[in-house]
Amino acid sequence: MQFPAASRPRWFPLLRAHVRANRASALCLGVGLAVIVALLLQGLLRLATGAPVPGLRLALLGGTAGCTATALGALPALGLRRLPQRVEDSLLGCAAGMMLAAGTFSLLLPGLDAAADILGSKALGAGAVVVGMALGVVLMLGLDAFTPHEHASVGTRGPAPERIRRIWLFVFAIALHNLPEGMAVGASFARADLAVGLPVTVAIALQDIPEGLAVALALRGAGFTPRLSVLVAAASGLLEPVGALLGVALSSGLALAYPLGMGLAAGAMLFVVSHEVIPETHRRGHQTPATLGLMAGFALMMVLDTTLV
């Protein structure tokens, strides 16, 4: 619905109406943000007291690697208007497989081990990581409902998307992908353990290459110029170092914050894969090549996870 310029309602009434229509999602967002703020405060308190955060530099480097990979992946869109749809779906499927493997082998498994050591029980440790995963899913559900954005498969989402320029709807959609990826990198480096952080960083950076290209081509297909499409796709990667700093801060305070942060990052990333990436690869009838790409990406990441360090 388009509002006449003179009678367009202000943002607050629109947001209030959106909250009333999406009470469950609003609750999810509130809970997720409250937990993140609490974890951030205890991480910042650790910094304020002079306690070292050994993974901070590594997390920033890892997030920068993902940002750079996104920009490199977007560059071919300067001269390339589109890829065969089967190829694009296969590449995105491969990216999804790598994210699934990274979330499993490099986030959940180390988080389970850490939580079991801290709590002295595998069952309690698993429960702590599951709580972290649930928080990640709750956060992404809330952000998905309350961030105005556009996906090719489901259209526009969020409060009053008709009042925002279409290019910003694409930008916000990309941000919802890149923020949890950056958080995963940051959380994996919270203990400065290369055996955990390096596979996650490699997986995120590798899958960012086809993702950056797909985003740039989608922008071109929506009618934006080649330069603007590449610039927006590359700039979206800036959310990854930001997410990495957020992830390392979330996971660097109390001992239990580490497995909780790992579970949260994994839950957010798995949500993005299942909720957006896989449906996008399946909506044009190329389910088989997309699934084969997912399996190949998962296998590649599994091998890298066991051989990198």
PDB file of C-alpha atoms in Angstrom:
ATOM      1  CA  MET A   1       0.000   0.000   0.000  1.00  0.00           C
ATOM      2  CA  GLN A   2       1.365   3.447  -0.960  1.00  0.00           C
ATOM      3  CA  PHE A   3       0.502   6.424   1.234  1.00  0.00           C
ATOM      4  CA  PRO A   4       0.003   9.912  -0.284  1.00  0.00           C
ATOM      5  CA  ALA A   5       2.937  12.133   0.600  1.00  0.00           C
ATOM      6  CA  ALA A   6       0.829  14.474   2.715  1.00  0.00           C
ATOM      7  CA  SER A   7      -0.895  11.747   4.705  1.00  0.00           C
ATOM      8  CA  ARG A   8       1.878   9.226   5.288  1.00  0.00           C
ATOM      9  CA  PRO A   9       1.866   8.146   8.923  1.00  0.00           C
ATOM     10  CA  ARG A  10       4.975   8.561  10.963  1.00  0.00           C
ATOM     11  CA  TRP A  11       7.286   5.688  11.806  1.00  0.00           C
ATOM     12  CA  PHE A  12       6.224   5.226  15.435  1.00  0.00           C
ATOM     13  CA  PRO A  13       2.546   4.481  14.716  1.00  0.00           C
ATOM     14  CA  LEU A  14       3.593   2.137  11.895  1.00  0.00           C
ATOM     15  CA  LEU A  15       6.008   0.307  14.170  1.00  0.00           C
ATOM     16  CA  ARG A  16       3.422   0.093  16.954  1.00  0.00           C
ATOM     17  CA  ALA A  17       0.901  -1.397  14.530  1.00  0.00           C
ATOM     18  CA  HIS A  18       3.506  -3.873  13.301  1.00  0.00           C
ATOM     19  CA  VAL A  19       4.252  -4.921  16.881  1.00  0.00           C
ATOM     20  CA  ARG A  20       0.558  -5.512  17.546  1.00  0.00           C
ATOM     21  CA  ALA A  21       0.284  -7.638  14.404  1.00  0.00           C
ATOM     22  CA  ASN A  22       3.462  -9.599  15.196  1.00  0.00           C
ATOM     23  CA  ARG A  23       3.442  -9.986  18.977  1.00  0.00           C
ATOM     24  CA  ALA A  24       5.317 -13.299  18.987  1.00  0.00           C
ATOM     25  CA  SER A  25       8.084 -11.958  16.752  1.00  0.00           C
ATOM     26  CA  ALA A  26       8.309  -8.804  18.865  1.00  0.00           C
ATOM     27  CA  LEU A  27       8.736 -10.956  21.965  1.00  0.00           C
ATOM     28  CA  CYS A  28      11.443 -12.968  20.188  1.00  0.00           C
ATOM     29  CA  LEU A  29      13.306  -9.817  19.244  1.00  0.00           C
ATOM     30  CA  GLY A  30      13.034  -8.392  22.748  1.00  0.00           C
ATOM     31  CA  VAL A  31      14.305 -11.585  24.391  1.00  0.00           C
ATOM     32  CA  GLY A  32      17.146 -11.969  21.900  1.00  0.00           C
ATOM     33  CA  LEU A  33      18.281  -8.374  22.266  1.00  0.00           C
ATOM     34  CA  ALA A  34      18.050  -8.531  26.073  1.00  0.00           C
ATOM     35  CA  VAL A  35      20.302 -11.588  26.218  1.00  0.00           C
ATOM     36  CA  ILE A  36      22.774 -10.083  23.754  1.00  0.00           C
ATOM     37  CA  VAL A  37      22.937  -6.867  25.762  1.00  0.00           C
ATOM     38  CA  ALA A  38      23.529  -8.851  28.963  1.00  0.00           C
ATOM     39  CA  LEU A  39      26.330 -10.881  27.360  1.00  0.00           C
ATOM     40  CA  LEU A  40      27.823  -7.743  25.830  1.00  0.00           C
ATOM     41  CA  LEU A  41      27.816  -5.937  29.165  1.00  0.00           C
ATOM     42  CA  GLN A  42      29.681  -8.716  30.912  1.00  0.00           C
ATOM     43  CA  GLY A  43      32.156  -8.841  28.020  1.00  0.00           C
ATOM     44  CA  LEU A  44      32.657  -5.062  28.148  1.00  0.00           C
ATOM     45  CA  LEU A  45      33.071  -5.273  31.932  1.00  0.00           C
ATOM     46  CA  ARG A  46      35.873  -7.734  31.344  1.00  0.00           C
ATOM     47  CA  LEU A  47      37.538  -5.258  28.984  1.00  0.00           C
ATOM     48  CA  ALA A  48      37.022  -2.373  31.422  1.00  0.00           C
ATOM     49  CA  THR A  49      38.769  -4.273  34.203  1.00  0.00           C
ATOM     50  CA  GLY A  50      41.796  -4.790  31.987  1.00  0.00           C
ATOM     51  CA  ALA A  51      41.250  -8.519  31.449  1.00  0.00           C
ATOM     52  CA  PRO A  52      42.741  -9.610  28.121  1.00  0.00           C
ATOM     53  CA  VAL A  53      40.567 -10.692  25.207  1.00  0.00           C
ATOM     54  CA  PRO A  54      43.100 -12.703  23.210  1.00  0.00           C
ATOM     55  CA  GLY A  55      40.793 -13.421  20.272  1.00  0.00           C
ATOM     56  CA  LEU A  56      39.889  -9.806  19.528  1.00  0.00           C
ATOM     57  CA  ARG A  57      42.533  -9.228  16.854  1.00  0.00           C
ATOM     58  CA  LEU A  58      41.966 -12.631  15.253  1.00  0.00           C
ATOM     59  CA  ALA A  59      38.216 -12.042  15.170  1.00  0.00           C
ATOM     60  CA  LEU A  60      38.680  -8.704  13.435  1.00  0.00           C
ATOM     61  CA  LEU A  61      41.032 -10.287  10.890  1.00  0.00           C
ATOM     62  CA  GLY A  62      38.557 -13.104  10.285  1.00  0.00           C
ATOM     63  CA  GLY A  63      35.669 -10.681   9.785  1.00  0.00           C
ATOM     64  CA  THR A  64      37.806  -8.620   7.404  1.00  0.00           C
ATOM     65  CA  ALA A  65      38.597 -11.766   5.405  1.00  0.00           C
ATOM     66  CA  GLY A  66      34.876 -12.399   4.935  1.00  0.00           C
ATOM     67  CA  CYS A  67      34.316  -8.775   3.911  1.00  0.00           C
ATOM     68  CA  THR A  68      37.138  -8.985   1.365  1.00  0.00           C
ATOM     69  CA  ALA A  69      35.829 -12.265  -0.051  1.00  0.00           C
ATOM     70  CA  THR A  70      32.366 -10.718  -0.506  1.00  0.00           C
ATOM     71  CA  ALA A  71      33.869  -7.811  -2.443  1.00  0.00           C
ATOM     72  CA  LEU A  72      35.962 -10.114  -4.633  1.00  0.00           C
ATOM     73  CA  GLY A  73      32.950 -12.278  -5.375  1.00  0.00           C
ATOM     74  CA  ALA A  74      30.912  -9.243  -6.421  1.00  0.00           C
ATOM     75  CA  LEU A  75      33.515  -7.875  -8.888  1.00  0.00           C
ATOM     76  CA  PRO A  76      32.599 -10.099 -11.885  1.00  0.00           C
ATOM     77  CA  ALA A  77      29.157  -8.447 -11.900  1.00  0.00           C
ATOM     78  CA  LEU A  78      30.804  -5.386 -13.455  1.00  0.00           C
ATOM     79  CA  GLY A  79      30.847  -7.217 -16.777  1.00  0.00           C
ATOM     80  CA  LEU A  80      28.498 -10.134 -16.114  1.00  0.00           C
ATOM     81  CA  ARG A  81      24.770  -9.546 -16.045  1.00  0.00           C
ATOM     82  CA  ARG A  82      23.699 -13.013 -15.005  1.00  0.00           C
ATOM     83  CA  LEU A  83      24.754 -16.621 -14.548  1.00  0.00           C
ATOM     84  CA  PRO A  84      22.769 -19.628 -15.742  1.00  0.00           C
ATOM     85  CA  GLN A  85      20.207 -20.124 -13.005  1.00  0.00           C
ATOM     86  CA  ARG A  86      21.247 -23.738 -12.487  1.00  0.00           C
ATOM     87  CA  VAL A  87      24.854 -22.637 -11.866  1.00  0.00           C
ATOM     88  CA  GLU A  88      23.806 -19.873  -9.480  1.00  0.00           C
ATOM     89  CA  ASP A  89      21.593 -22.226  -7.456  1.00  0.00           C
ATOM     90  CA  SER A  90      24.387 -24.797  -7.322  1.00  0.00           C
ATOM     91  CA  LEU A  91      26.877 -22.201  -6.059  1.00  0.00           C
ATOM     92  CA  LEU A  92      24.472 -20.955  -3.403  1.00  0.00           C
ATOM     93  CA  GLY A  93      23.777 -24.572  -2.426  1.00  0.00           C
ATOM     94  CA  CYS A  94      27.516 -25.101  -2.000  1.00  0.00           C
ATOM     95  CA  ALA A  95      27.687 -21.981   0.181  1.00  0.00           C
ATOM     96  CA  ALA A  96      24.799 -23.309   2.287  1.00  0.00           C
ATOM     97  CA  GLY A  97      26.566 -26.654   2.734  1.00  0.00           C
ATOM     98  CA  MET A  98      29.731 -24.940   3.932  1.00  0.00           C
ATOM     99  CA  MET A  99      27.742 -22.858   6.426  1.00  0.00           C
ATOM    100  CA  LEU A 100      25.992 -25.981   7.716  1.00  0.00           C
ATOM    101  CA  ALA A 101      29.302 -27.793   8.183  1.00  0.00           C
ATOM    102  CA  ALA A 102      30.944 -24.788   9.836  1.00  0.00           C
ATOM    103  CA  GLY A 103      28.032 -24.426  12.230  1.00  0.00           C
ATOM    104  CA  THR A 104      28.191 -28.118  13.110  1.00  0.00           C
ATOM    105  CA  PHE A 105      31.897 -28.956  13.272  1.00  0.00           C
ATOM    106  CA  SER A 106      33.429 -25.587  14.162  1.00  0.00           C
ATOM    107  CA  LEU A 107      30.782 -24.066  16.423  1.00  0.00           C
ATOM    108  CA  LEU A 108      28.463 -26.652  17.959  1.00  0.00           C
ATOM    109  CA  LEU A 109      30.996 -29.420  18.659  1.00  0.00           C
ATOM    110  CA  PRO A 110      33.611 -27.136  20.317  1.00  0.00           C
ATOM    111  CA  GLY A 111      30.774 -25.434  22.201  1.00  0.00           C
ATOM    112  CA  LEU A 112      29.540 -28.794  23.489  1.00  0.00           C
ATOM    113  CA  ASP A 113      33.039 -29.773  24.649  1.00  0.00           C
ATOM    114  CA  ALA A 114      33.589 -26.434  26.381  1.00  0.00           C
ATOM    115  CA  ALA A 115      30.196 -26.491  28.100  1.00  0.00           C
ATOM    116  CA  ALA A 116      30.712 -30.078  29.309  1.00  0.00           C
ATOM    117  CA  ASP A 117      34.098 -29.106  30.817  1.00  0.00           C
ATOM    118  CA  ILE A 118      32.651 -26.021  32.522  1.00  0.00           C
ATOM    119  CA  LEU A 119      29.521 -27.693  33.916  1.00  0.00           C
ATOM    120  CA  GLY A 120      31.041 -31.128  34.531  1.00  0.00           C
ATOM    121  CA  SER A 121      28.253 -32.887  32.651  1.00  0.00           C
ATOM    122  CA  LYS A 122      27.689 -33.655  28.992  1.00  0.00           C
ATOM    123  CA  ALA A 123      23.920 -33.410  29.423  1.00  0.00           C
ATOM    124  CA  LEU A 124      24.093 -29.997  31.094  1.00  0.00           C
ATOM    125  CA  GLY A 125      26.660 -28.879  28.521  1.00  0.00           C
ATOM    126  CA  ALA A 126      24.371 -29.907  25.675  1.00  0.00           C
ATOM    127  CA  GLY A 127      21.511 -28.057  27.352  1.00  0.00           C
ATOM    128  CA  ALA A 128      23.594 -24.865  27.571  1.00  0.00           C
ATOM    129  CA  VAL A 129      24.474 -25.018  23.865  1.00  0.00           C
ATOM    130  CA  VAL A 130      20.842 -25.697  22.953  1.00  0.00           C
ATOM    131  CA  VAL A 131      19.841 -22.611  24.939  1.00  0.00           C
ATOM    132  CA  GLY A 132      22.410 -20.633  22.931  1.00  0.00           C
ATOM    133  CA  MET A 133      21.028 -22.022  19.667  1.00  0.00           C
ATOM    134  CA  ALA A 134      17.494 -21.126  20.705  1.00  0.00           C
ATOM    135  CA  LEU A 135      18.603 -17.570  21.484  1.00  0.00           C
ATOM    136  CA  GLY A 136      20.186 -17.296  18.034  1.00  0.00           C
ATOM    137  CA  VAL A 137      17.001 -18.494  16.345  1.00  0.00           C
ATOM    138  CA  VAL A 138      14.826 -16.206  18.478  1.00  0.00           C
ATOM    139  CA  LEU A 139      17.024 -13.236  17.611  1.00  0.00           C
ATOM    140  CA  MET A 140      16.882 -13.952  13.872  1.00  0.00           C
ATOM    141  CA  LEU A 141      13.107 -14.475  13.960  1.00  0.00           C
ATOM    142  CA  GLY A 142      12.716 -11.059  15.535  1.00  0.00           C
ATOM    143  CA  LEU A 143      15.151  -9.353  13.164  1.00  0.00           C
ATOM    144  CA  ASP A 144      13.500 -10.994  10.160  1.00  0.00           C
ATOM    145  CA  ALA A 145      10.098  -9.680  11.215  1.00  0.00           C
ATOM    146  CA  PHE A 146      11.204  -6.169  12.210  1.00  0.00           C
ATOM    147  CA  THR A 147      13.889  -5.318   9.647  1.00  0.00           C
ATOM    148  CA  PRO A 148      12.385  -3.943   6.414  1.00  0.00           C
ATOM    149  CA  HIS A 149      13.942  -6.039   3.645  1.00  0.00           C
ATOM    150  CA  GLU A 150      13.207  -7.834   0.388  1.00  0.00           C
ATOM    151  CA  HIS A 151      13.852 -11.379  -0.799  1.00  0.00           C
ATOM    152  CA  ALA A 152      13.158 -12.600  -4.301  1.00  0.00           C
ATOM    153  CA  SER A 153      11.407 -15.707  -2.957  1.00  0.00           C
ATOM    154  CA  VAL A 154       9.074 -14.141  -0.360  1.00  0.00           C
ATOM    155  CA  GLY A 155       8.873 -10.464  -1.313  1.00  0.00           C
ATOM    156  CA  THR A 156       9.118  -7.637   1.214  1.00  0.00           C
ATOM    157  CA  ARG A 157       9.153  -8.119   4.979  1.00  0.00           C
ATOM    158  CA  GLY A 158       9.160  -5.868   8.003  1.00  0.00           C
ATOM    159  CA  PRO A 159       7.291  -2.687   8.963  1.00  0.00           C
ATOM    160  CA  ALA A 160       6.310  -0.307   6.132  1.00  0.00           C
ATOM    161  CA  PRO A 161       8.724  -1.543   3.433  1.00  0.00           C
ATOM    162  CA  GLU A 162       6.859   0.599   0.887  1.00  0.00           C
ATOM    163  CA  ARG A 163       8.309   3.720   2.520  1.00  0.00           C
ATOM    164  CA  ILE A 164      11.928   2.673   1.921  1.00  0.00           C
ATOM    165  CA  ARG A 165      13.851   2.812  -1.332  1.00  0.00           C
ATOM    166  CA  ARG A 166      14.131  -0.617  -2.875  1.00  0.00           C
ATOM    167  CA  ILE A 167      17.924  -0.688  -2.839  1.00  0.00           C
ATOM    168  CA  TRP A 168      17.875  -0.291   0.948  1.00  0.00           C
ATOM    169  CA  LEU A 169      15.517  -3.259   1.208  1.00  0.00           C
ATOM    170  CA  PHE A 170      18.181  -5.318  -0.581  1.00  0.00           C
ATOM    171  CA  VAL A 171      20.898  -3.917   1.697  1.00  0.00           C
ATOM    172  CA  PHE A 172      18.975  -4.839   4.843  1.00  0.00           C
ATOM    173  CA  ALA A 173      18.333  -8.342   3.482  1.00  0.00           C
ATOM    174  CA  ILE A 174      22.069  -8.819   2.899  1.00  0.00           C
ATOM    175  CA  ALA A 175      22.803  -7.532   6.396  1.00  0.00           C
ATOM    176  CA  LEU A 176      20.582 -10.249   7.862  1.00  0.00           C
ATOM    177  CA  HIS A 177      22.856 -12.783   6.144  1.00  0.00           C
ATOM    178  CA  ASN A 178      26.224 -11.265   6.973  1.00  0.00           C
ATOM    179  CA  LEU A 179      25.727 -10.329  10.619  1.00  0.00           C
ATOM    180  CA  PRO A 180      25.354 -13.919  11.929  1.00  0.00           C
ATOM    181  CA  GLU A 181      28.272 -15.014   9.733  1.00  0.00           C
ATOM    182  CA  GLY A 182      30.474 -12.367  11.351  1.00  0.00           C
ATOM    183  CA  MET A 183      29.208 -13.369  14.797  1.00  0.00           C
ATOM    184  CA  ALA A 184      30.188 -16.966  14.061  1.00  0.00           C
ATOM    185  CA  VAL A 185      33.745 -15.892  13.206  1.00  0.00           C
ATOM    186  CA  GLY A 186      34.005 -13.745  16.342  1.00  0.00           C
ATOM    187  CA  ALA A 187      32.621 -16.417  18.662  1.00  0.00           C
ATOM    188  CA  SER A 188      34.963 -19.053  17.202  1.00  0.00           C
ATOM    189  CA  PHE A 189      37.996 -16.878  17.991  1.00  0.00           C
ATOM    190  CA  ALA A 190      36.880 -15.932  21.525  1.00  0.00           C
ATOM    191  CA  ARG A 191      39.590 -18.187  22.994  1.00  0.00           C
ATOM    192  CA  ALA A 192      42.134 -17.395  20.262  1.00  0.00           C
ATOM    193  CA  ASP A 193      42.048 -21.061  19.239  1.00  0.00           C
ATOM    194  CA  LEU A 194      43.042 -21.391  15.588  1.00  0.00           C
ATOM    195  CA  ALA A 195      41.799 -24.984  15.517  1.00  0.00           C
ATOM    196  CA  VAL A 196      38.283 -23.608  16.062  1.00  0.00           C
ATOM    197  CA  GLY A 197      38.431 -20.172  14.448  1.00  0.00           C
ATOM    198  CA  LEU A 198      40.392 -20.886  11.273  1.00  0.00           C
ATOM    199  CA  PRO A 199      37.965 -23.443   9.768  1.00  0.00           C
ATOM    200  CA  VAL A 200      35.026 -21.128  10.483  1.00  0.00           C
ATOM    201  CA  THR A 201      36.815 -18.176   8.871  1.00  0.00           C
ATOM    202  CA  VAL A 202      37.788 -20.195   5.802  1.00  0.00           C
ATOM    203  CA  ALA A 203      34.247 -21.554   5.427  1.00  0.00           C
ATOM    204  CA  ILE A 204      32.659 -18.124   5.744  1.00  0.00           C
ATOM    205  CA  ALA A 205      35.164 -16.503   3.361  1.00  0.00           C
ATOM    206  CA  LEU A 206      34.783 -19.225   0.716  1.00  0.00           C
ATOM    207  CA  GLN A 207      31.004 -19.147   0.766  1.00  0.00           C
ATOM    208  CA  ASP A 208      31.046 -15.333   0.700  1.00  0.00           C
ATOM    209  CA  ILE A 209      32.519 -15.417  -2.824  1.00  0.00           C
ATOM    210  CA  PRO A 210      29.486 -16.967  -4.590  1.00  0.00           C
ATOM    211  CA  GLU A 211      27.167 -15.147  -2.185  1.00  0.00           C
ATOM    212  CA  GLY A 212      28.716 -11.777  -3.092  1.00  0.00           C
ATOM    213  CA  LEU A 213      28.340 -12.555  -6.793  1.00  0.00           C
ATOM    214  CA  ALA A 214      24.740 -13.706  -6.363  1.00  0.00           C
ATOM    215  CA  VAL A 215      23.850 -10.527  -4.481  1.00  0.00           C
ATOM    216  CA  ALA A 216      25.470  -8.268  -7.084  1.00  0.00           C
ATOM    217  CA  LEU A 217      23.722 -10.108  -9.940  1.00  0.00           C
ATOM    218  CA  ALA A 218      20.389  -9.902  -8.103  1.00  0.00           C
ATOM    219  CA  LEU A 219      20.839  -6.149  -7.792  1.00  0.00           C
ATOM    220  CA  ARG A 220      21.662  -5.905 -11.494  1.00  0.00           C
ATOM    221  CA  GLY A 221      18.598  -7.948 -12.312  1.00  0.00           C
ATOM    222  CA  ALA A 222      16.534  -5.524 -10.233  1.00  0.00           C
ATOM    223  CA  GLY A 223      17.631  -2.706 -12.515  1.00  0.00           C
ATOM    224  CA  PHE A 224      20.574  -1.175 -10.673  1.00  0.00           C
ATOM    225  CA  THR A 225      23.743  -0.161 -12.535  1.00  0.00           C
ATOM    226  CA  PRO A 226      26.750  -2.520 -12.540  1.00  0.00           C
ATOM    227  CA  ARG A 227      28.880  -0.187 -10.394  1.00  0.00           C
ATOM    228  CA  LEU A 228      26.151   0.412  -7.838  1.00  0.00           C
ATOM    229  CA  SER A 229      25.331  -3.307  -7.683  1.00  0.00           C
ATOM    230  CA  VAL A 230      28.956  -4.245  -7.017  1.00  0.00           C
ATOM    231  CA  LEU A 231      29.420  -1.397  -4.548  1.00  0.00           C
ATOM    232  CA  VAL A 232      26.348  -2.340  -2.511  1.00  0.00           C
ATOM    233  CA  ALA A 233      27.245  -6.042  -2.518  1.00  0.00           C
ATOM    234  CA  ALA A 234      30.827  -5.266  -1.458  1.00  0.00           C
ATOM    235  CA  ALA A 235      29.737  -2.782   1.207  1.00  0.00           C
ATOM    236  CA  SER A 236      27.391  -5.379   2.686  1.00  0.00           C
ATOM    237  CA  GLY A 237      30.482  -7.324   3.686  1.00  0.00           C
ATOM    238  CA  LEU A 238      31.313  -4.576   6.202  1.00  0.00           C
ATOM    239  CA  LEU A 239      28.743  -6.177   8.488  1.00  0.00           C
ATOM    240  CA  GLU A 240      31.041  -9.174   8.920  1.00  0.00           C
ATOM    241  CA  PRO A 241      33.844  -7.470  10.904  1.00  0.00           C
ATOM    242  CA  VAL A 242      31.134  -5.708  12.923  1.00  0.00           C
ATOM    243  CA  GLY A 243      29.495  -9.065  13.618  1.00  0.00           C
ATOM    244  CA  ALA A 244      32.893 -10.574  14.443  1.00  0.00           C
ATOM    245  CA  LEU A 245      33.521  -7.934  17.113  1.00  0.00           C
ATOM    246  CA  LEU A 246      30.033  -8.550  18.465  1.00  0.00           C
ATOM    247  CA  GLY A 247      30.604 -12.306  18.526  1.00  0.00           C
ATOM    248  CA  VAL A 248      33.921 -12.124  20.359  1.00  0.00           C
ATOM    249  CA  ALA A 249      32.487  -9.665  22.892  1.00  0.00           C
ATOM    250  CA  LEU A 250      29.496 -11.941  23.518  1.00  0.00           C
ATOM    251  CA  SER A 251      31.714 -14.964  24.128  1.00  0.00           C
ATOM    252  CA  SER A 252      34.583 -13.459  26.138  1.00  0.00           C
ATOM    253  CA  GLY A 253      33.084 -12.789  29.556  1.00  0.00           C
ATOM    254  CA  LEU A 254      31.991 -15.438  32.022  1.00  0.00           C
ATOM    255  CA  ALA A 255      33.168 -18.962  31.283  1.00  0.00           C
ATOM    256  CA  LEU A 256      29.713 -20.135  30.257  1.00  0.00           C
ATOM    257  CA  ALA A 257      29.393 -17.223  27.818  1.00  0.00           C
ATOM    258  CA  TYR A 258      31.743 -19.038  25.419  1.00  0.00           C
ATOM    259  CA  PRO A 259      29.538 -22.102  24.714  1.00  0.00           C
ATOM    260  CA  LEU A 260      26.424 -19.917  24.853  1.00  0.00           C
ATOM    261  CA  GLY A 261      27.972 -17.577  22.277  1.00  0.00           C
ATOM    262  CA  MET A 262      29.003 -20.497  20.071  1.00  0.00           C
ATOM    263  CA  GLY A 263      25.473 -21.918  20.220  1.00  0.00           C
ATOM    264  CA  LEU A 264      23.935 -18.504  19.531  1.00  0.00           C
ATOM    265  CA  ALA A 265      26.126 -17.923  16.470  1.00  0.00           C
ATOM    266  CA  ALA A 266      25.447 -21.438  15.181  1.00  0.00           C
ATOM    267  CA  GLY A 267      21.708 -21.096  15.715  1.00  0.00           C
ATOM    268  CA  ALA A 268      21.596 -17.764  13.889  1.00  0.00           C
ATOM    269  CA  MET A 269      23.638 -19.106  10.975  1.00  0.00           C
ATOM    270  CA  LEU A 270      21.626 -22.341  10.654  1.00  0.00           C
ATOM    271  CA  PHE A 271      18.436 -20.270  10.716  1.00  0.00           C
ATOM    272  CA  VAL A 272      19.644 -18.185   7.769  1.00  0.00           C
ATOM    273  CA  VAL A 273      20.588 -21.319   5.807  1.00  0.00           C
ATOM    274  CA  SER A 274      17.249 -23.056   6.363  1.00  0.00           C
ATOM    275  CA  HIS A 275      14.992 -20.001   6.268  1.00  0.00           C
ATOM    276  CA  GLU A 276      16.454 -18.141   3.297  1.00  0.00           C
ATOM    277  CA  VAL A 277      19.380 -19.702   1.419  1.00  0.00           C
ATOM    278  CA  ILE A 278      17.984 -23.191   0.781  1.00  0.00           C
ATOM    279  CA  PRO A 279      14.468 -21.963  -0.183  1.00  0.00           C
ATOM    280  CA  GLU A 280      16.084 -19.482  -2.584  1.00  0.00           C
ATOM    281  CA  THR A 281      18.014 -22.290  -4.333  1.00  0.00           C
ATOM    282  CA  HIS A 282      14.908 -24.483  -4.620  1.00  0.00           C
ATOM    283  CA  ARG A 283      12.322 -22.041  -5.915  1.00  0.00           C
ATOM    284  CA  ARG A 284      13.207 -22.258  -9.641  1.00  0.00           C
ATOM    285  CA  GLY A 285      13.119 -26.012 -10.121  1.00  0.00           C
ATOM    286  CA  HIS A 286      16.840 -26.716  -9.656  1.00  0.00           C
ATOM    287  CA  GLN A 287      16.534 -28.660  -6.423  1.00  0.00           C
ATOM    288  CA  THR A 288      18.830 -31.492  -7.502  1.00  0.00           C
ATOM    289  CA  PRO A 289      21.890 -29.424  -8.545  1.00  0.00           C
ATOM    290  CA  ALA A 290      21.371 -27.178  -5.505  1.00  0.00           C
ATOM    291  CA  THR A 291      21.284 -30.206  -3.190  1.00  0.00           C
ATOM    292  CA  LEU A 292      24.370 -31.694  -4.849  1.00  0.00           C
ATOM    293  CA  GLY A 293      26.099 -28.348  -4.368  1.00  0.00           C
ATOM    294  CA  LEU A 294      25.095 -28.375  -0.702  1.00  0.00           C
ATOM    295  CA  MET A 295      26.533 -31.861  -0.229  1.00  0.00           C
ATOM    296  CA  ALA A 296      29.762 -30.864  -1.980  1.00  0.00           C
ATOM    297  CA  GLY A 297      30.101 -27.749   0.172  1.00  0.00           C
ATOM    298  CA  PHE A 298      29.421 -29.720   3.350  1.00  0.00           C
ATOM    299  CA  ALA A 299      32.008 -32.371   2.407  1.00  0.00           C
ATOM    300  CA  LEU A 300      34.615 -29.733   1.487  1.00  0.00           C
ATOM    301  CA  MET A 301      34.159 -27.934   4.785  1.00  0.00           C
ATOM    302  CA  MET A 302      34.281 -31.193   6.733  1.00  0.00           C
ATOM    303  CA  VAL A 303      37.630 -32.017   5.139  1.00  0.00           C
ATOM    304  CA  LEU A 304      38.975 -28.508   5.751  1.00  0.00           C
ATOM    305  CA  ASP A 305      37.842 -28.631   9.369  1.00  0.00           C
ATOM    306  CA  THR A 306      39.883 -31.776  10.001  1.00  0.00           C
ATOM    307  CA  THR A 307      43.011 -30.774   8.040  1.00  0.00           C
ATOM    308  CA  LEU A 308      43.502 -26.997   8.429  1.00  0.00           C
ATOM    309  CA  VAL A 309      45.054 -27.093  11.922  1.00  0.00           C
TER     310      VAL A 309
END
